[in-house]
mmCIF file of C-alpha atoms in Angstrom:
data_model
loop_
_atom_site.group_PDB
_atom_site.id
_atom_site.type_symbol
_atom_site.label_atom_id
_atom_site.label_comp_id
_atom_site.label_asym_id
_atom_site.label_seq_id
_atom_site.Cartn_x
_atom_site.Cartn_y
_atom_site.Cartn_z
ATOM 1 C CA MET A 1118 -7.189 25.720 5.972
ATOM 2 C CA ILE A 1119 -4.918 26.248 2.917
ATOM 3 C CA LYS A 1120 -6.759 25.967 -0.486
ATOM 4 C CA ASN A 1121 -6.336 27.149 -3.360
ATOM 5 C CA GLU A 1122 -7.025 25.203 -7.612
ATOM 6 C CA TYR A 1123 -4.449 22.220 -6.090
ATOM 7 C CA VAL A 1124 -4.235 21.739 -2.498
ATOM 8 C CA HIS A 1125 -7.290 21.683 -0.249
ATOM 9 C CA ILE A 1126 -5.614 21.453 3.626
ATOM 10 C CA ASP A 1127 -8.620 21.514 6.330
ATOM 11 C CA PHE A 1128 -7.309 21.034 10.509
ATOM 12 C CA GLY A 1129 -9.576 18.879 12.580
ATOM 13 C CA ASP A 1130 -10.167 14.964 13.084
ATOM 14 C CA CYS A 1131 -9.945 13.159 10.187
ATOM 15 C CA GLN A 1132 -13.080 10.787 10.930
ATOM 16 C CA GLU A 1133 -14.778 13.668 10.180
ATOM 17 C CA LEU A 1134 -13.423 15.554 8.043
ATOM 18 C CA LEU A 1135 -13.238 12.405 5.138
ATOM 19 C CA LYS A 1136 -17.222 12.252 5.495
ATOM 20 C CA SER A 1137 -16.936 15.535 3.561
ATOM 21 C CA VAL A 1138 -15.364 13.956 0.586
ATOM 22 C CA PRO A 1139 -17.435 12.700 -2.313
ATOM 23 C CA ASP A 1140 -17.710 9.204 -3.420
ATOM 24 C CA GLU A 1141 -15.158 8.164 -5.997
ATOM 25 C CA SER A 1142 -13.448 11.385 -5.920
ATOM 26 C CA VAL A 1143 -10.238 10.474 -5.286
ATOM 27 C CA THR A 1144 -7.285 8.276 -7.234
ATOM 28 C CA LEU A 1145 -4.855 7.177 -4.601
ATOM 29 C CA VAL A 1146 -4.680 7.435 -0.449
ATOM 30 C CA VAL A 1147 -1.038 6.787 1.117
ATOM 31 C CA THR A 1148 -0.524 7.484 4.945
ATOM 32 C CA SER A 1149 0.979 6.857 8.061
ATOM 33 C CA PRO A 1150 -1.114 6.493 10.499
ATOM 34 C CA PRO A 1151 -0.269 7.120 14.426
ATOM 35 C CA TYR A 1152 1.403 4.423 15.779
ATOM 36 C CA ASN A 1153 0.177 4.523 19.353
ATOM 37 C CA ILE A 1154 3.723 4.705 20.838
ATOM 38 C CA GLY A 1155 3.476 7.635 22.626
ATOM 39 C CA LYS A 1156 5.114 10.232 19.988
ATOM 40 C CA SER A 1157 4.872 13.806 20.616
ATOM 41 C CA TYR A 1158 2.351 14.773 18.269
ATOM 42 C CA GLY A 1159 1.069 17.856 19.963
ATOM 43 C CA LYS A 1160 -2.778 17.559 20.056
ATOM 44 C CA TYR A 1161 -3.441 13.785 18.987
ATOM 45 C CA GLN A 1162 -2.732 11.425 22.339
ATOM 46 C CA ASP A 1163 -0.332 8.660 21.102
ATOM 47 C CA LYS A 1164 -1.627 6.991 23.649
ATOM 48 C CA VAL A 1165 -4.765 5.173 23.378
ATOM 49 C CA SER A 1166 -6.176 1.614 24.014
ATOM 50 C CA PHE A 1167 -6.166 -0.501 21.588
ATOM 51 C CA ASP A 1168 -9.188 -1.024 20.538
ATOM 52 C CA GLU A 1169 -10.110 2.994 20.691
ATOM 53 C CA TRP A 1170 -6.524 2.790 18.408
ATOM 54 C CA LYS A 1171 -8.180 0.136 15.590
ATOM 55 C CA GLU A 1172 -11.497 2.177 15.663
ATOM 56 C CA LEU A 1173 -9.277 5.123 14.732
ATOM 57 C CA ILE A 1174 -7.785 2.627 11.728
ATOM 58 C CA ASN A 1175 -11.018 0.931 11.078
ATOM 59 C CA ASN A 1176 -13.079 4.390 10.297
ATOM 60 C CA VAL A 1177 -10.455 5.994 8.286
ATOM 61 C CA THR A 1178 -10.169 2.881 6.174
ATOM 62 C CA ARG A 1179 -13.250 2.401 5.754
ATOM 63 C CA GLU A 1180 -13.883 6.245 4.868
ATOM 64 C CA VAL A 1181 -11.333 5.497 1.742
ATOM 65 C CA TYR A 1182 -12.581 2.504 0.576
ATOM 66 C CA ARG A 1183 -15.416 4.632 0.088
ATOM 67 C CA VAL A 1184 -14.154 7.921 -1.820
ATOM 68 C CA LEU A 1185 -11.344 5.853 -4.179
ATOM 69 C CA LYS A 1186 -11.954 5.631 -7.373
ATOM 70 C CA PRO A 1187 -12.393 1.999 -8.609
ATOM 71 C CA GLU A 1188 -9.025 2.405 -10.027
ATOM 72 C CA GLY A 1189 -7.929 3.736 -6.709
ATOM 73 C CA SER A 1190 -5.442 2.625 -4.124
ATOM 74 C CA PHE A 1191 -4.654 2.908 -0.598
ATOM 75 C CA PHE A 1192 -0.811 2.913 0.532
ATOM 76 C CA LEU A 1193 -1.037 2.022 4.283
ATOM 77 C CA ASN A 1194 2.392 2.652 6.543
ATOM 78 C CA LEU A 1195 2.445 0.659 9.773
ATOM 79 C CA SER A 1196 5.175 -0.303 11.864
ATOM 80 C CA PRO A 1197 5.775 -3.585 14.615
ATOM 81 C CA ILE A 1198 6.066 -1.573 17.743
ATOM 82 C CA PRO A 1199 6.838 -2.693 21.356
ATOM 83 C CA PHE A 1200 3.546 -3.308 23.204
ATOM 84 C CA GLY A 1201 3.056 -3.799 26.883
ATOM 85 C CA LYS A 1202 5.423 -3.918 30.216
ATOM 86 C CA ASP A 1203 6.885 -6.792 28.053
ATOM 87 C CA LYS A 1204 7.990 -4.659 25.045
ATOM 88 C CA GLU A 1205 6.494 -7.310 23.189
ATOM 89 C CA ILE A 1206 5.921 -6.829 19.531
ATOM 90 C CA LEU A 1207 3.023 -6.191 17.818
ATOM 91 C CA PRO A 1208 2.781 -6.521 14.240
ATOM 92 C CA LEU A 1209 0.282 -3.874 13.183
ATOM 93 C CA PRO A 1210 1.247 -4.225 9.673
ATOM 94 C CA TYR A 1211 -0.891 -7.568 9.571
ATOM 95 C CA ILE A 1212 -3.601 -5.907 11.676
ATOM 96 C CA GLY A 1213 -3.929 -2.886 9.089
ATOM 97 C CA TYR A 1214 -4.141 -6.103 6.471
ATOM 98 C CA ASP A 1215 -7.006 -7.375 8.400
ATOM 99 C CA ILE A 1216 -8.551 -3.717 9.009
ATOM 100 C CA MET A 1217 -7.942 -3.466 4.953
ATOM 101 C CA LYS A 1218 -9.657 -6.527 4.271
ATOM 102 C CA GLN A 1219 -12.819 -6.152 6.164
ATOM 103 C CA ASN A 1220 -13.082 -3.240 4.456
ATOM 104 C CA GLY A 1221 -13.362 -4.281 0.651
ATOM 105 C CA PHE A 1222 -9.717 -3.757 -0.328
ATOM 106 C CA GLY A 1223 -7.411 -6.215 -2.023
ATOM 107 C CA ILE A 1224 -3.832 -6.851 -0.994
ATOM 108 C CA ARG A 1225 -1.631 -6.417 -3.983
ATOM 109 C CA ASN A 1226 1.313 -6.165 -2.314
ATOM 110 C CA ILE A 1227 3.201 -5.551 1.313
ATOM 111 C CA ILE A 1228 6.052 -3.551 0.996
ATOM 112 C CA THR A 1229 8.858 -3.489 3.489
ATOM 113 C CA TRP A 1230 10.755 0.304 3.679
ATOM 114 C CA THR A 1231 13.780 -0.007 5.054
ATOM 115 C CA PHE A 1232 16.587 2.333 6.723
ATOM 116 C CA ASN A 1233 19.245 2.836 8.798
ATOM 117 C CA ASN A 1234 19.121 5.879 10.541
ATOM 118 C CA MET A 1235 17.357 4.517 13.704
ATOM 119 C CA GLN A 1236 17.769 4.086 17.080
ATOM 120 C CA ASN A 1237 20.078 0.626 18.576
ATOM 121 C CA CYS A 1238 18.485 -2.039 20.877
ATOM 122 C CA ILE A 1239 19.689 -3.048 23.515
ATOM 123 C CA ASN A 1240 17.778 -6.329 24.416
ATOM 124 C CA ARG A 1241 16.753 -7.200 21.058
ATOM 125 C CA LEU A 1242 17.791 -6.673 17.445
ATOM 126 C CA SER A 1243 17.665 -3.425 16.161
ATOM 127 C CA GLY A 1244 14.435 -2.647 14.070
ATOM 128 C CA ARG A 1245 15.287 -1.464 10.736
ATOM 129 C CA TYR A 1246 11.949 -1.472 8.744
ATOM 130 C CA GLU A 1247 8.379 -0.840 7.868
ATOM 131 C CA ASN A 1248 5.580 -2.148 5.933
ATOM 132 C CA ILE A 1249 3.752 -0.575 3.539
ATOM 133 C CA ILE A 1250 0.357 -2.281 2.654
ATOM 134 C CA TRP A 1251 -0.796 -1.460 -0.920
ATOM 135 C CA GLY A 1252 -4.315 -2.139 -0.770
ATOM 136 C CA VAL A 1253 -6.380 -2.114 -4.322
ATOM 137 C CA LYS A 1254 -10.481 -1.937 -4.947
ATOM 138 C CA ASP A 1255 -10.605 -3.860 -8.578
ATOM 139 C CA PHE A 1256 -7.694 -5.806 -9.042
ATOM 140 C CA ASP A 1257 -8.990 -5.463 -13.159
ATOM 141 C CA LYS A 1258 -8.702 -1.677 -12.586
ATOM 142 C CA TYR A 1259 -6.275 -0.720 -10.867
ATOM 143 C CA ILE A 1260 -3.343 1.743 -11.750
ATOM 144 C CA PHE A 1261 0.384 0.933 -11.947
ATOM 145 C CA ASN A 1262 2.329 2.866 -13.945
ATOM 146 C CA LEU A 1263 5.860 0.737 -13.962
ATOM 147 C CA ASP A 1264 7.952 2.679 -16.361
ATOM 148 C CA ASP A 1265 7.477 5.598 -14.122
ATOM 149 C CA VAL A 1266 9.347 4.125 -11.362
ATOM 150 C CA ARG A 1267 11.779 1.529 -12.732
ATOM 151 C CA ILE A 1268 15.140 1.670 -11.275
ATOM 152 C CA PRO A 1269 18.595 0.776 -13.027
ATOM 153 C CA TYR A 1270 19.917 -2.615 -13.749
ATOM 154 C CA ILE A 1271 22.263 -4.269 -11.151
ATOM 155 C CA THR A 1272 23.670 -5.799 -13.870
ATOM 156 C CA GLN A 1273 25.148 -3.608 -16.514
ATOM 157 C CA ASN A 1274 25.773 -4.034 -20.189
ATOM 158 C CA ASP A 1275 24.291 -7.699 -19.963
ATOM 159 C CA LYS A 1276 22.139 -8.726 -23.198
ATOM 160 C CA ARG A 1277 19.732 -10.519 -21.978
ATOM 161 C CA LEU A 1278 17.884 -6.914 -20.871
ATOM 162 C CA GLU A 1279 15.772 -5.769 -23.448
ATOM 163 C CA GLY A 1280 14.975 -2.049 -23.913
ATOM 164 C CA GLY A 1281 16.882 -0.386 -21.070
ATOM 165 C CA ALA A 1282 14.385 1.112 -19.332
ATOM 166 C CA GLY A 1283 15.171 -0.544 -16.037
ATOM 167 C CA ARG A 1284 14.325 -3.626 -13.090
ATOM 168 C CA ASN A 1285 10.765 -3.398 -11.325
ATOM 169 C CA PRO A 1286 11.903 -2.136 -7.656
ATOM 170 C CA THR A 1287 10.389 -5.258 -6.734
ATOM 171 C CA ASP A 1288 8.620 -5.301 -2.823
ATOM 172 C CA VAL A 1289 11.802 -4.122 -0.796
ATOM 173 C CA TRP A 1290 12.586 -0.674 -0.747
ATOM 174 C CA TYR A 1291 15.207 1.209 0.587
ATOM 175 C CA PHE A 1292 14.893 5.105 1.908
ATOM 176 C CA ASN A 1293 16.681 6.295 4.384
ATOM 177 C CA ARG A 1294 14.140 8.394 7.419
ATOM 178 C CA VAL A 1295 14.321 12.026 7.486
ATOM 179 C CA ASN A 1296 17.045 12.572 10.810
ATOM 180 C CA ASN A 1297 16.956 15.206 13.074
ATOM 181 C CA MET A 1298 19.587 17.353 11.446
ATOM 182 C CA THR A 1299 17.750 17.299 8.444
ATOM 183 C CA LYS A 1300 14.694 18.612 9.971
ATOM 184 C CA LYS A 1301 16.592 21.215 11.757
ATOM 185 C CA ALA A 1302 18.314 22.177 8.357
ATOM 186 C CA LEU A 1303 14.738 22.537 6.788
ATOM 187 C CA ASN A 1304 13.130 23.947 10.278
ATOM 188 C CA LEU A 1305 10.319 21.301 10.818
ATOM 189 C CA THR A 1306 9.494 19.956 14.518
ATOM 190 C CA HIS A 1307 7.254 16.660 12.995
ATOM 191 C CA PRO A 1308 8.580 14.128 15.154
ATOM 192 C CA THR A 1309 8.317 11.504 11.774
ATOM 193 C CA ILE A 1310 8.483 12.718 8.282
ATOM 194 C CA TYR A 1311 7.905 10.934 5.394
ATOM 195 C CA PRO A 1312 11.350 9.811 2.654
ATOM 196 C CA LEU A 1313 10.103 11.905 -0.006
ATOM 197 C CA ASP A 1314 11.309 10.246 -2.804
ATOM 198 C CA MET A 1315 9.311 7.434 -1.475
ATOM 199 C CA ILE A 1316 5.915 8.815 -1.812
ATOM 200 C CA GLU A 1317 6.727 10.189 -4.973
ATOM 201 C CA ARG A 1318 7.454 6.340 -5.430
ATOM 202 C CA ILE A 1319 3.914 5.501 -4.802
ATOM 203 C CA ILE A 1320 2.076 9.038 -6.464
ATOM 204 C CA LYS A 1321 4.068 8.033 -9.904
ATOM 205 C CA MET A 1322 3.607 4.468 -9.834
ATOM 206 C CA SER A 1323 0.063 4.506 -8.793
ATOM 207 C CA SER A 1324 -2.261 7.779 -9.675
ATOM 208 C CA ASN A 1325 -2.097 9.724 -13.272
ATOM 209 C CA GLU A 1326 -1.006 13.581 -13.564
ATOM 210 C CA GLY A 1327 -3.882 15.986 -12.809
ATOM 211 C CA ASP A 1328 -5.490 13.299 -10.059
ATOM 212 C CA THR A 1329 -6.233 13.699 -7.113
ATOM 213 C CA VAL A 1330 -4.281 12.322 -4.046
ATOM 214 C CA LEU A 1331 -5.904 11.849 -0.386
ATOM 215 C CA ASP A 1332 -3.519 11.919 3.146
ATOM 216 C CA PRO A 1333 -5.950 11.986 6.363
ATOM 217 C CA PHE A 1334 -2.818 12.397 8.077
ATOM 218 C CA MET A 1335 -0.888 15.101 6.855
ATOM 219 C CA GLY A 1336 1.812 15.750 8.952
ATOM 220 C CA SER A 1337 4.296 18.068 8.172
ATOM 221 C CA GLY A 1338 2.502 18.190 4.104
ATOM 222 C CA THR A 1339 5.221 15.829 2.287
ATOM 223 C CA THR A 1340 2.121 14.098 0.416
ATOM 224 C CA ALA A 1341 1.374 17.593 -0.434
ATOM 225 C CA VAL A 1342 4.573 18.384 -1.729
ATOM 226 C CA ALA A 1343 5.178 15.091 -3.636
ATOM 227 C CA ALA A 1344 1.756 15.099 -5.632
ATOM 228 C CA LEU A 1345 2.222 18.707 -6.276
ATOM 229 C CA ASN A 1346 5.788 18.569 -7.790
ATOM 230 C CA HIS A 1347 4.143 15.502 -9.950
ATOM 231 C CA ASN A 1348 1.021 17.421 -11.430
ATOM 232 C CA ARG A 1349 -1.430 16.426 -9.124
ATOM 233 C CA LYS A 1350 -3.715 17.847 -6.673
ATOM 234 C CA VAL A 1351 -4.086 17.016 -2.946
ATOM 235 C CA ILE A 1352 -6.649 17.005 0.063
ATOM 236 C CA GLY A 1353 -5.030 17.063 3.352
ATOM 237 C CA PHE A 1354 -6.150 16.311 6.886
ATOM 238 C CA GLU A 1355 -4.785 17.219 10.183
ATOM 239 C CA LEU A 1356 -5.553 17.067 13.664
ATOM 240 C CA ASP A 1357 -3.410 19.991 15.391
ATOM 241 C CA THR A 1358 -3.413 23.466 13.658
ATOM 242 C CA SER A 1359 0.110 23.869 15.232
ATOM 243 C CA TYR A 1360 1.698 22.405 11.563
ATOM 244 C CA GLU A 1361 -0.273 24.780 9.184
ATOM 245 C CA SER A 1362 2.993 26.659 9.637
ATOM 246 C CA GLU A 1363 4.784 24.163 8.518
ATOM 247 C CA ILE A 1364 2.896 22.389 5.685
ATOM 248 C CA LYS A 1365 2.434 25.928 4.221
ATOM 249 C CA GLN A 1366 6.253 27.007 4.511
ATOM 250 C CA ARG A 1367 6.913 23.837 2.718
ATOM 251 C CA LEU A 1368 4.584 23.877 0.107
ATOM 252 C CA GLU A 1369 6.175 27.288 -0.728
ATOM 253 C CA LYS A 1370 9.785 26.374 -0.568
ATOM 254 C CA GLU A 1371 10.067 22.534 -1.554
ATOM 255 C CA THR A 1372 7.328 22.478 -4.589
ATOM 256 C CA LEU A 1373 8.165 23.522 -8.153
ATOM 257 C CA ARG A 1374 5.537 25.704 -8.654
ATOM 258 C CA GLN A 1375 4.524 28.923 -7.229
ATOM 259 C CA LEU A 1376 0.913 27.826 -4.963
ATOM 260 C CA ASN A 1377 0.158 31.504 -4.266
ATOM 261 C CA LEU A 1378 -1.627 30.045 -1.070
ATOM 262 C CA PHE A 1379 -4.641 31.442 0.689
ATOM 263 C CA GLU A 1380 -6.709 30.443 3.840
#
């Protein structure tokens, strides 16, 4: 366990650990579960039956809905994947959409995350996007801090642009993946690591300072780093204890304040 007044990261099955989180105690959940494509995640077997995978996502989503405050949001990152002997594309984001709807979420946006650094295909078009489904508990109450995430206008010095605060980022985001060279430089081993600046955008947009952010599939700790750097508290769960030292290292080196972590 990694714990202090700002951080609570526990190791084990998030389906069980989520049950310990009180009702309506979390403002934001942002996570990227395994995609069931055979990635090497250590303890987790990333190649189960499709029904088992859907059960995992459904169990987590049900608990996420319970722990979120009325103004809370759930950002679920999923990708289309090659599936079966013919490598037919399976649209996991659509399946995630159905699961979120079945568990009571209203869908505010389906964000398209685009990137460049990925392998090229030889028998189909090379994939260059994933989706982040943004679900809310209450369309009348959810947090949306647009002014905190505005980006520069494409056209400068246009008299029609008032205030100069910047424009809405839209629902198509470009953030490059964390490549192997970057992982090596940071001494990280997790196979799939979020771009930190992308998670920071979500945290600034859908929570306020002092709020609690939860990631049930913590991985290498990107959500924790982003939350702490923007004065949020964080709860995280990770199945594989082999990533504990990696998470600690990132919290100590990449966060903006000393955390005095203890077990």
